Coordinates of C-alpha atoms (C1' of nucleotides) in Angstrom, one line a residue:
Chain A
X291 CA 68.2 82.2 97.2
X292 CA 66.4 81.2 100.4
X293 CA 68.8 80.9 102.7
X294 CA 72.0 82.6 103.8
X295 CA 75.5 80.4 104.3
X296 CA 77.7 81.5 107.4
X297 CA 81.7 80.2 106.4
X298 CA 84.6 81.0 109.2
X299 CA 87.1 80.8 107.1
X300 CA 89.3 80.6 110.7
X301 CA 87.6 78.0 112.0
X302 CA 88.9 74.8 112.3
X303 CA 86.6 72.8 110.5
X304 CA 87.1 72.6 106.9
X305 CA 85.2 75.2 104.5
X306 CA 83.8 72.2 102.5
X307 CA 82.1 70.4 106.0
X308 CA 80.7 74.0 107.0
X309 CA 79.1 74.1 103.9
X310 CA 77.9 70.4 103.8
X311 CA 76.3 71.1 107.7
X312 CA 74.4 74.3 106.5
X313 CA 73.0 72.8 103.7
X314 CA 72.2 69.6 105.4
X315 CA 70.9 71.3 108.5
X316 CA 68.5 73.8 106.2
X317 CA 67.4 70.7 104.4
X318 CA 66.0 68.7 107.3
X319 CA 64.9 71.5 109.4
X320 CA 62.5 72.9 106.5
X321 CA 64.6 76.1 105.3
X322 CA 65.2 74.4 102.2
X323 CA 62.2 72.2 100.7
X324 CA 61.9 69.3 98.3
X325 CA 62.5 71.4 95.1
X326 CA 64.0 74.1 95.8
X327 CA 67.5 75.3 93.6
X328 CA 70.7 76.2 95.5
X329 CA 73.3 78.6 94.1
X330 CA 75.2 77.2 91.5
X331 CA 79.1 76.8 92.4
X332 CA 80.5 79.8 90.7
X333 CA 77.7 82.4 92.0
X334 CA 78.6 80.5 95.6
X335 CA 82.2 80.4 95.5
X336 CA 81.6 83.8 94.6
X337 CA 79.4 84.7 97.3
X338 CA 81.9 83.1 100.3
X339 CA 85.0 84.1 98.9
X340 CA 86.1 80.4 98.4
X341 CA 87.3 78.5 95.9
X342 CA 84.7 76.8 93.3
X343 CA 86.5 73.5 93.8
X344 CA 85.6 73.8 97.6
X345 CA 82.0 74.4 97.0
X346 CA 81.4 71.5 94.4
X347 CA 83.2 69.3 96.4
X348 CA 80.9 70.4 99.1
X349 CA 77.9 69.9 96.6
X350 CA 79.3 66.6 95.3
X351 CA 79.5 65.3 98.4
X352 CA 75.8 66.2 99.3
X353 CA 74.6 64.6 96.5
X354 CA 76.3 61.4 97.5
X355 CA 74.5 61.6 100.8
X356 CA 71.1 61.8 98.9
X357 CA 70.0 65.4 100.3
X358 CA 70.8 67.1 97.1
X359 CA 70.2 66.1 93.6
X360 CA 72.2 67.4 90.5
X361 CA 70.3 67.6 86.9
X362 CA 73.0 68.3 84.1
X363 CA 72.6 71.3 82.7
X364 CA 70.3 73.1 85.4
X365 CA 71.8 73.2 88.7
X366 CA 71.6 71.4 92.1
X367 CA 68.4 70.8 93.9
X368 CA 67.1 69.9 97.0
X369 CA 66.4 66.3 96.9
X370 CA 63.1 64.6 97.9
X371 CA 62.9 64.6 102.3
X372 CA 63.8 61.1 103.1
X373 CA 61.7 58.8 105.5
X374 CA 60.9 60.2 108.9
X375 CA 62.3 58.1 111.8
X376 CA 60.5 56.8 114.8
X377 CA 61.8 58.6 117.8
X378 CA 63.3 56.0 119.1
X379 CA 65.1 55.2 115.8
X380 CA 66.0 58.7 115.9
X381 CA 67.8 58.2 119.6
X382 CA 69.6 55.8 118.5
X383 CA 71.0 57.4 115.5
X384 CA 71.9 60.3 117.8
X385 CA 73.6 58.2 120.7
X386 CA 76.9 57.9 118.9
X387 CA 77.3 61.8 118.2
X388 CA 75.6 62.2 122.1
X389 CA 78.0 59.7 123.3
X390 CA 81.3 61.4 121.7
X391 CA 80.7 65.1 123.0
X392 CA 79.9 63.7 126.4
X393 CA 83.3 61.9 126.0
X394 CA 84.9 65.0 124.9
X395 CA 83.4 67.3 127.6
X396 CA 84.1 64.6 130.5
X397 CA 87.8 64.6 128.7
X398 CA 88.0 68.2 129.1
X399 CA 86.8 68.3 132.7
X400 CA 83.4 69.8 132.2
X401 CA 80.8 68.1 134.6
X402 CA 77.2 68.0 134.5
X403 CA 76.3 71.7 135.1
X404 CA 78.9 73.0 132.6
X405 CA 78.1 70.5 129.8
X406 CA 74.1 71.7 130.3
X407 CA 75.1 75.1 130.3
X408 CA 77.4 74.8 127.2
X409 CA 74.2 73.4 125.7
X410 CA 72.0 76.0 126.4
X411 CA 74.3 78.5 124.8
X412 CA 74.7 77.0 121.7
X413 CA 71.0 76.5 121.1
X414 CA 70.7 80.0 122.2
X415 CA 72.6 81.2 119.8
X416 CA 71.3 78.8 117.1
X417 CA 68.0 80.1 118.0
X418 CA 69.3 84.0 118.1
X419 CA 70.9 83.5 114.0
X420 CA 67.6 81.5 112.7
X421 CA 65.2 84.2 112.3
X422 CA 67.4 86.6 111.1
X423 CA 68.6 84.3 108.4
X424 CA 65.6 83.2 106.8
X425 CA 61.6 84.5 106.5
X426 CA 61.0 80.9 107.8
X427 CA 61.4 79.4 110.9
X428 CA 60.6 76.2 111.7
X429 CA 62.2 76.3 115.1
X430 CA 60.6 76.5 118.1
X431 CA 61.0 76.1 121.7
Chain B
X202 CA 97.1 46.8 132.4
X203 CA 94.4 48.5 134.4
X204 CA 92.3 49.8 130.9
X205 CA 92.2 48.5 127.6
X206 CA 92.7 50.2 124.8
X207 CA 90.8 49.8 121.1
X208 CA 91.8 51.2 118.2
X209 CA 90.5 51.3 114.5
X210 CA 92.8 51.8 112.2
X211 CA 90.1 52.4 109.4
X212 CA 88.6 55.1 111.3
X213 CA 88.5 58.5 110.4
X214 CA 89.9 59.8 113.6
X215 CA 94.0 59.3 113.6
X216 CA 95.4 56.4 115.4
X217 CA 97.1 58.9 118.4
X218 CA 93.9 60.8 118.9
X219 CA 92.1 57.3 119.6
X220 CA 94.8 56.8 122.0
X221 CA 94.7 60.3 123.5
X222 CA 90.8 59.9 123.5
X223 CA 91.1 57.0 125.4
X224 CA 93.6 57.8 128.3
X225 CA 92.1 61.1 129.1
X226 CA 88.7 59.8 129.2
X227 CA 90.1 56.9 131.5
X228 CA 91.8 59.2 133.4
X229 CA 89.0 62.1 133.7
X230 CA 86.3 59.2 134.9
X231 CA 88.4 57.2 137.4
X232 CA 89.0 54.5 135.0
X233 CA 92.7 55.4 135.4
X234 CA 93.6 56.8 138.5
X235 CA 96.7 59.4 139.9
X236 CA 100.1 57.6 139.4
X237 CA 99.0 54.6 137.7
X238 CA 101.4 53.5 135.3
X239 CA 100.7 53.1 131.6
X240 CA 102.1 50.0 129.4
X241 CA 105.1 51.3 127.9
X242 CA 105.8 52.8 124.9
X243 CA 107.0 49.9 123.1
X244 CA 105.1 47.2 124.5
X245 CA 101.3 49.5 123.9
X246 CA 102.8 49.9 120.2
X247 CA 102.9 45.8 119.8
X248 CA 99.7 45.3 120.8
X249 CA 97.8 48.1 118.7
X250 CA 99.7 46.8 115.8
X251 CA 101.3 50.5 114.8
X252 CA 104.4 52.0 114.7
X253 CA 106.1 53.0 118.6
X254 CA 106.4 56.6 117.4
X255 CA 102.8 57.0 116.8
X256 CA 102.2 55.9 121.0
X257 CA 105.0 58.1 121.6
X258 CA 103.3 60.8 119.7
X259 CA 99.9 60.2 121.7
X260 CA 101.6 59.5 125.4
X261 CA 104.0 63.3 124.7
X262 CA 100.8 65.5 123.8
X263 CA 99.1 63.8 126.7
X264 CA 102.2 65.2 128.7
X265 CA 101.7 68.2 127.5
X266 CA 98.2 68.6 128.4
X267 CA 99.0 67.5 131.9
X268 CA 96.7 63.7 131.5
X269 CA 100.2 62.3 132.2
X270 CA 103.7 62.5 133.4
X271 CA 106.8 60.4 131.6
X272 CA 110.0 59.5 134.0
X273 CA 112.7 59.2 132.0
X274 CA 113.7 55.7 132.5
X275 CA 110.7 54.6 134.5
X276 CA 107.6 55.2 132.2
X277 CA 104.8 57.2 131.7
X278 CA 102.3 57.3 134.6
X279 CA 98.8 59.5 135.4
X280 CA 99.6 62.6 136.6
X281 CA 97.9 64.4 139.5
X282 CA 94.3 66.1 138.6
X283 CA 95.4 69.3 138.1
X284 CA 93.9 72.7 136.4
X285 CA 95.8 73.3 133.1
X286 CA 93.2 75.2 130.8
X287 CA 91.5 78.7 131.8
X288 CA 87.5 78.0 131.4
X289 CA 87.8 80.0 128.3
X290 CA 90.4 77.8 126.7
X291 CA 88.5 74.5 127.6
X292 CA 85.5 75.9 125.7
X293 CA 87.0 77.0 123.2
X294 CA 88.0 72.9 122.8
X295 CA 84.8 71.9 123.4
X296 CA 82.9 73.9 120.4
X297 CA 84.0 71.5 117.7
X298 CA 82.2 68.6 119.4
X299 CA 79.4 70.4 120.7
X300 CA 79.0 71.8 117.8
X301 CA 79.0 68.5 115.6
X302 CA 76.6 67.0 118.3
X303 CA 73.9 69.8 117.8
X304 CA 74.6 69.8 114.1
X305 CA 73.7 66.1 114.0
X306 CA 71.1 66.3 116.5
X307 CA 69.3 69.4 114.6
X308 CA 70.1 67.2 111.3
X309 CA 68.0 64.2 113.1
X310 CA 65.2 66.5 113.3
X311 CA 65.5 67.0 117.3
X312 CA 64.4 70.2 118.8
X313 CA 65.4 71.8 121.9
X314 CA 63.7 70.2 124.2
X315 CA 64.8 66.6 122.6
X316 CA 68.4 67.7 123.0
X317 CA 68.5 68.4 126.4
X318 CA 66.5 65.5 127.7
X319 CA 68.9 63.5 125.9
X320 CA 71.7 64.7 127.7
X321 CA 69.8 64.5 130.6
X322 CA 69.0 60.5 130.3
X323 CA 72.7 60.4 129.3
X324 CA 74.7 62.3 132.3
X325 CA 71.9 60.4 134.3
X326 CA 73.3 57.0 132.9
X327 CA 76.8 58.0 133.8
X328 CA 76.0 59.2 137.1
X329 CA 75.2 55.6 137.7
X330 CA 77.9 53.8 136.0
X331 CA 80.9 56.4 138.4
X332 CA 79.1 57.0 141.3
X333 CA 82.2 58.2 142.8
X334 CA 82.3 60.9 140.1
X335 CA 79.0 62.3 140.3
X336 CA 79.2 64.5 143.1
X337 CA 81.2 66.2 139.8
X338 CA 79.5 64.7 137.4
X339 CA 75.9 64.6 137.7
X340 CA 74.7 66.9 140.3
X341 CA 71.4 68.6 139.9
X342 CA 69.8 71.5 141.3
Chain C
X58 CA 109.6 87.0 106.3
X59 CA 109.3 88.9 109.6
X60 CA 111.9 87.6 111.4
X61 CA 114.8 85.4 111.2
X62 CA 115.0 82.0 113.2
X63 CA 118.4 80.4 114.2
X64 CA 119.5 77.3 115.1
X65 CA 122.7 75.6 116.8
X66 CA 122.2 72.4 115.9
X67 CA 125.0 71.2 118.4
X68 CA 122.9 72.7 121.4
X69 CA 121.7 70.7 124.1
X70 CA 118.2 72.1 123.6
X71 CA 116.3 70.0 120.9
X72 CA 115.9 71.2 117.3
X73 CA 111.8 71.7 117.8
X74 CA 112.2 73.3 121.2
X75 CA 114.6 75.9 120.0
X76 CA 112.2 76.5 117.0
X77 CA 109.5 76.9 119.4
X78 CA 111.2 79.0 121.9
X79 CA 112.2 81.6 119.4
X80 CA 108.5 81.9 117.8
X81 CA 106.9 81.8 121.3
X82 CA 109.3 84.6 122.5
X83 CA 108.8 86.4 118.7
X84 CA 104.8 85.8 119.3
X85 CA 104.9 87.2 123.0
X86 CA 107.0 90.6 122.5
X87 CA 105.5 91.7 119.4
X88 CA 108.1 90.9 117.1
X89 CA 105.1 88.5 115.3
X90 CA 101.9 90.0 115.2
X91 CA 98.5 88.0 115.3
X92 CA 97.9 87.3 111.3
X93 CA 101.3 87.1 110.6
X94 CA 101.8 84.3 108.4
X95 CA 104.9 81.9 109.1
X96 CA 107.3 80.5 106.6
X97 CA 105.8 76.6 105.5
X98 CA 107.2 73.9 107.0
X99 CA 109.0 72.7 104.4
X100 CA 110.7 75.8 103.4
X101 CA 111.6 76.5 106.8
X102 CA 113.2 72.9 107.0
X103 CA 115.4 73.9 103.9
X104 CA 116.3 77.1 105.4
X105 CA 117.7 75.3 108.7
X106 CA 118.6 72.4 106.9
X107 CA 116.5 69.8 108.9
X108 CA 113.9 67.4 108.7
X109 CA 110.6 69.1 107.6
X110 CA 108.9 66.8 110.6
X111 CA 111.2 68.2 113.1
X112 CA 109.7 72.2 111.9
X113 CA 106.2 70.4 111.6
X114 CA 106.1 69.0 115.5
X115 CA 107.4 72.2 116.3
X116 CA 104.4 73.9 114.5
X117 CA 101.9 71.5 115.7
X118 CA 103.1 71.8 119.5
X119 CA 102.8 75.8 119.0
X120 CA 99.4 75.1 117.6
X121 CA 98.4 73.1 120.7
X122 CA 99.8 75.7 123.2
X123 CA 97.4 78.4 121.5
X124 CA 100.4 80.3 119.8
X125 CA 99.7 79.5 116.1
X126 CA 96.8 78.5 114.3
X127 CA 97.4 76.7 111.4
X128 CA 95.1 76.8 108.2
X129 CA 94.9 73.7 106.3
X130 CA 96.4 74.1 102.3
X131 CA 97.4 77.9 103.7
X132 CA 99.8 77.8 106.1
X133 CA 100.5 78.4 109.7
X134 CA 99.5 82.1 111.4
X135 CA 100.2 83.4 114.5
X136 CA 97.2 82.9 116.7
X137 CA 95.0 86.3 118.4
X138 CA 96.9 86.2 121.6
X139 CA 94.5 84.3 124.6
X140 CA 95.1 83.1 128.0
X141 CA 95.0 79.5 127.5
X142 CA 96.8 78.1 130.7
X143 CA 95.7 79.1 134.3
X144 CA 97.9 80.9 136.1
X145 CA 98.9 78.1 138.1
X146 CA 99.7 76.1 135.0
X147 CA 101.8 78.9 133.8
X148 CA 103.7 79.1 137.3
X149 CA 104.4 75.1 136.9
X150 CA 105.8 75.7 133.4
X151 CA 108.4 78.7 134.3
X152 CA 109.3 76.8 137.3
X153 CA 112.5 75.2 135.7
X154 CA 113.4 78.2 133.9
X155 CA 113.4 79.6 137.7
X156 CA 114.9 77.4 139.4
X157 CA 117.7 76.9 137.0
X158 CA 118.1 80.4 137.1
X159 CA 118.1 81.0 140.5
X160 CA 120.6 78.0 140.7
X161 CA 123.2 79.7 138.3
X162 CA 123.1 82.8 140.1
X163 CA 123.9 81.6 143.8
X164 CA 126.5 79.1 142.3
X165 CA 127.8 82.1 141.3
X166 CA 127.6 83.8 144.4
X167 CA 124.6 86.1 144.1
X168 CA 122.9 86.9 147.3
X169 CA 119.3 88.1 147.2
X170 CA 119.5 91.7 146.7
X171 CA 121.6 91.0 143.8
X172 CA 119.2 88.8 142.0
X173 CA 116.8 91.5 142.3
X174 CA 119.3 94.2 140.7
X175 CA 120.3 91.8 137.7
X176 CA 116.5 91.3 137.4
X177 CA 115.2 95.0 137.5
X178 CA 118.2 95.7 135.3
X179 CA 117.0 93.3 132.4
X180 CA 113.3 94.1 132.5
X181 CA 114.2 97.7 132.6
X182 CA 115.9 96.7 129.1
X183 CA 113.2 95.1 127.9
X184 CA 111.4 97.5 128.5
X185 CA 112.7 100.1 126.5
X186 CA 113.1 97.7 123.3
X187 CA 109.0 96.7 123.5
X188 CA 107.0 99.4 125.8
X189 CA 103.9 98.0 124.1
X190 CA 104.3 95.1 126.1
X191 CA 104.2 96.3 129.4
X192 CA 100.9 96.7 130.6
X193 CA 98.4 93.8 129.7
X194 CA 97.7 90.4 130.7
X195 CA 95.2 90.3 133.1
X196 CA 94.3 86.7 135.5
X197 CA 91.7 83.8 135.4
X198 CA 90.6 81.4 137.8
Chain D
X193 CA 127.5 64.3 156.6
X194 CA 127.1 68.2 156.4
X195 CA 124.4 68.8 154.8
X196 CA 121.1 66.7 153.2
X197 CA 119.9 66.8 149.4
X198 CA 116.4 66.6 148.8
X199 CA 115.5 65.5 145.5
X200 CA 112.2 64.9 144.3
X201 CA 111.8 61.6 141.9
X202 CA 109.2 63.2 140.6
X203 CA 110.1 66.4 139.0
X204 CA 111.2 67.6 135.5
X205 CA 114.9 67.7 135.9
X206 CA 116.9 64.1 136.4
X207 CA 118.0 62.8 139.3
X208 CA 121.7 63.1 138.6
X209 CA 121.1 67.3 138.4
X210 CA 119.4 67.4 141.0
X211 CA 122.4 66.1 143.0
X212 CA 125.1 67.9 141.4
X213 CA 123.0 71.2 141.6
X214 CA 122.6 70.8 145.1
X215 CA 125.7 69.5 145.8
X216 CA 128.0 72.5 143.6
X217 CA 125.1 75.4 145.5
X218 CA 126.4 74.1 148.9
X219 CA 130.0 74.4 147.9
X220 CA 130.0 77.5 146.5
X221 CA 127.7 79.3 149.2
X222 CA 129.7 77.6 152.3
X223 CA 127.9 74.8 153.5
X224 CA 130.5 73.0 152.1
X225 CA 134.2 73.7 152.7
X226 CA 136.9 72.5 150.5
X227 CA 137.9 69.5 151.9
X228 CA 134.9 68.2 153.3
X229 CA 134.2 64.9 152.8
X230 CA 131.2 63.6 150.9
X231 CA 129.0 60.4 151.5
X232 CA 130.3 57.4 149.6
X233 CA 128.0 56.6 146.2
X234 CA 126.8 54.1 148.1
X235 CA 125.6 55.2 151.3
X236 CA 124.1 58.3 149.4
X237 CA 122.3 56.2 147.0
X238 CA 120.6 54.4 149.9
X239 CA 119.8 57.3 151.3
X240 CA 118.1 59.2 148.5
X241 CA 116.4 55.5 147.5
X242 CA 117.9 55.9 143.8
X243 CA 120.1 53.8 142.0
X244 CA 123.6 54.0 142.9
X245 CA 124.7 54.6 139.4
X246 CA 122.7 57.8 139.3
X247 CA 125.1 59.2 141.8
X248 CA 127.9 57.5 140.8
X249 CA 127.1 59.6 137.5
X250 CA 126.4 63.1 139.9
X251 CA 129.5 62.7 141.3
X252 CA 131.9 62.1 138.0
X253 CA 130.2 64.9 136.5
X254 CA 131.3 67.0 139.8
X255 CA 134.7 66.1 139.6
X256 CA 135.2 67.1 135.7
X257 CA 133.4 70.4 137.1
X258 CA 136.0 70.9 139.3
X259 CA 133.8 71.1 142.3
X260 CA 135.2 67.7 143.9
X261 CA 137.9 65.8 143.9
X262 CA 137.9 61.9 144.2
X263 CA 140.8 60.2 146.3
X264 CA 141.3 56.3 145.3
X265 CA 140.3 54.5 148.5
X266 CA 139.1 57.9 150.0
X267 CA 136.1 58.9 149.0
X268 CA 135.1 62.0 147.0
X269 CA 135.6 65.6 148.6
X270 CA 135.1 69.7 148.1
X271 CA 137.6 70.7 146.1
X272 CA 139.9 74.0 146.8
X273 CA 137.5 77.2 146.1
X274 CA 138.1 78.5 142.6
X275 CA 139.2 81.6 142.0
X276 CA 136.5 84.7 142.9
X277 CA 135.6 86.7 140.0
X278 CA 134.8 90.6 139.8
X279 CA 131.0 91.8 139.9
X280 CA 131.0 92.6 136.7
X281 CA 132.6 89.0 135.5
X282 CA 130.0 87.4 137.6
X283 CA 127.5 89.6 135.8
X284 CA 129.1 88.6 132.5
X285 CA 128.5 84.8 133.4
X286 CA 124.9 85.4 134.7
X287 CA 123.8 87.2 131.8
X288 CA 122.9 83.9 129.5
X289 CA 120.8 82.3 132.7
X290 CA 119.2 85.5 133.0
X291 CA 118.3 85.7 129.7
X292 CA 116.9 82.9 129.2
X293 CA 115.0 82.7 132.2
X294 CA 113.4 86.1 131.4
X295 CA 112.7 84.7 127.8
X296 CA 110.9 82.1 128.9
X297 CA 108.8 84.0 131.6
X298 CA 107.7 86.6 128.7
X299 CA 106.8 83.1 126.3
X300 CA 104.5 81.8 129.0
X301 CA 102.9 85.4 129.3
X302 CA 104.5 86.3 132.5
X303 CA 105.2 90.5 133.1
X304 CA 107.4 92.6 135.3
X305 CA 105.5 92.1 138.5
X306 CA 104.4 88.8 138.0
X307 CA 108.3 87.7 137.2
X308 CA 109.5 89.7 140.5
X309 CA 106.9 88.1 142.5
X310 CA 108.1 84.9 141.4
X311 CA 111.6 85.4 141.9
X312 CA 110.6 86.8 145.3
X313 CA 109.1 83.4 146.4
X314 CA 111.8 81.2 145.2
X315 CA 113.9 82.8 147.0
X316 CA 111.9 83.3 150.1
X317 CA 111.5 79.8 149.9
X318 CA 115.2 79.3 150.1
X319 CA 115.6 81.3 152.9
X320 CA 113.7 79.1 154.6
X321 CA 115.1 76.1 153.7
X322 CA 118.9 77.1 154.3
X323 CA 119.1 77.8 157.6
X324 CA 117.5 74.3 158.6
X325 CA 119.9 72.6 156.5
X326 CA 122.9 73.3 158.0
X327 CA 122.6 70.8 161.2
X328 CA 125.8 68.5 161.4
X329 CA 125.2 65.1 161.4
X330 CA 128.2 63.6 162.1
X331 CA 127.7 60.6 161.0
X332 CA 130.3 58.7 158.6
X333 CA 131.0 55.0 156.8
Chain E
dG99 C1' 101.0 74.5 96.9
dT100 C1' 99.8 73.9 102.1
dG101 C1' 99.6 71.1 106.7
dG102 C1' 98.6 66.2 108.9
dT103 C1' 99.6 61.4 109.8
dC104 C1' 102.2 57.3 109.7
dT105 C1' 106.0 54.0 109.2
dA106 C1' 110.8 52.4 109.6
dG107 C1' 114.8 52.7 111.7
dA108 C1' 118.5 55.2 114.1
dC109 C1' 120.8 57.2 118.1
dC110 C1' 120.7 59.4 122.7
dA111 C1' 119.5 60.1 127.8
dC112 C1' 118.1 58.2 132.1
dT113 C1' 117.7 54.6 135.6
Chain F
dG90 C1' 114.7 48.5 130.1
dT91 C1' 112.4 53.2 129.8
dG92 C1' 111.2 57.7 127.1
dG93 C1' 113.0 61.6 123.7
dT94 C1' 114.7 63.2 119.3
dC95 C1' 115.6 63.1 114.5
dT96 C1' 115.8 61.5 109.7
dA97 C1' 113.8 59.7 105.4
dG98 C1' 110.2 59.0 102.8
dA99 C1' 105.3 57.9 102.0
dC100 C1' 100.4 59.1 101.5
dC101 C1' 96.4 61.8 102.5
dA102 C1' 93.3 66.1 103.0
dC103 C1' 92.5 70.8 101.9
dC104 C1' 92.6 74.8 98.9

DNA sequence: GTGGTCTAGACCACT
DNA sequence: GTGGTCTAGACCACC
């Protein structure tokens, strides 16, 4: 397997969506390519200690989205890499996420320092778990 | 009515989080200031279309969190600014959002860098729109 | 179950508050440890022979004051205790307790000195039952 | 009138409370002698700027206490001093206030010192307000 | 099975 | 008139 999955089974988002955003986030970033298998259900449930029905729902649901593709019989696989955007057609696509945790943090009472510095230590700590997790880092800085 | 309210009932997010979304984000940008007094219970339930316990629902965990204060008999009204959370606790609120932002955002194929001039361009753009916030809001250093 | 929750259904306190006093207080002196898993909503409704909403708002109010932590399709756990409200916020919330405490006692025709007795004499109580509990929480901003 | 209420539209506890709080602490500490003659609903409505049923309510309550008495025509007024009870009866009728004040300090996270210190302010802050209260006014409908 | 949300309608407390 | 509490019963999401 190429990559590793992280599950908080405590956390507050569902087990199905933190498995959906790994998978999703490997698939775009270039941890997982065009091709490549994933674990089938049983060996994953398996793996995280979950359920199967929560990891083929999870895998279901990617498939639905396009990012994986199922073949009967053989297992899932990482579907072709859509089209790239433009950068400005990739702004835009963020603004609606960008727009709700501003929201959320101006809801909160975070201002601008706060909100930059909560920022900086998530992609900290993204950058901190990426090169332990996989041989292949495509992130830079 | 000093704010209007819009909700969509065939959104994913619950009709009293829309609600609470709303009023604290009125109320944490100046939209909605100290002691103004919301439309009541009722009356906020007609014009959203739903059912008066679902406002109630939203206006009472607002209450809680300190956004607002009820008087019995009088309404609910904007309550004073006031520190409720410990720095830790409105963090720890924060994550899910901030997480689902970067997730999205590293999903779109954005990289550091992107990120944070996005945030930039938007706290700039807010700093703008509530001026009399920014001294909070959108300070640099 | 780890402990045993009562309700006077005649009180003047509500149903939820007096469910949510008794787990708070259970939570706070030990007699529910962090991990502990609470009786289900609907069972508990049976057992005090009320609404299973009135036992879910009570859960979901705990949830939001940082007490429990509930687990979707598991159930409802206590929480790792946190400091969640300033100290401030916490002084505004005992202040009715207070003052209607205070208020008994001079009605009654307490003087100063002994408030202070009837007070040392019940911590020193509690003290013996939990010793545990007598030496942490600590202060935020 | 020989004494003044302060109530504070604002707070948790209703109006009506307030009043008959105030109004049974000053009879039973002495500001207040049995037979004294209270402001009419009235006049006392005006002067606290709330409705005059709110009083009117205060007051009824007052007389089924036994605190006052009301005399058709007359006006309401203290009512003979009940009987004085023994320390440890006084105790005995303190105990459920105490109790549950100390249960709710130990829900919100509160310890021994913190508790004291509390108790210590609330009633330094009586102290202060007491002896400036007394002032006759003299006044009367 | 678990918790979460919503509706409908009732009754109470406060002003 | 206002908000607060409770019941009954429905439907959904998650595991």
């Amino acid at each position: 397997m190429k990559f590793k999955l992280a599950i908080s089974p405590g956390a507050s988002a569902p087990i199905y969506k933190q498995i959906i955003d790994q998978v999703r986030l490997a698939a775009s970033t270039g941890k997982l390519d065009s091709g490549d298998q994933l674990p089938s259900v049983r060996i994953l449930a398996e793996e995280l200690v979950v359920n199967p029905n929560t990891v083929a729902r999870a895998y279901a649901d990617l498939v639905r989205e396009g990012v994986l593709e199922s073949r009967h019989g053989k297992g899932a696989f990482v579907a072709r890499r859509r089209k790239v955007f433009t950068k400005q057609e990739r702004l835009r696509r963020l603004e609606p996420a960008l727009q709700a945790f501003v929201n959320e943090a101006l809801a909160l009472g975070f201002l601008g320092p706060e909100i930059r510095e909560a920022i900086e230590s998530k992609l900290g700590s993204l950058a901190q778990e990426a090169p332990n997790r996989t041989e292949e880092v495509g992130d830079e800085e």
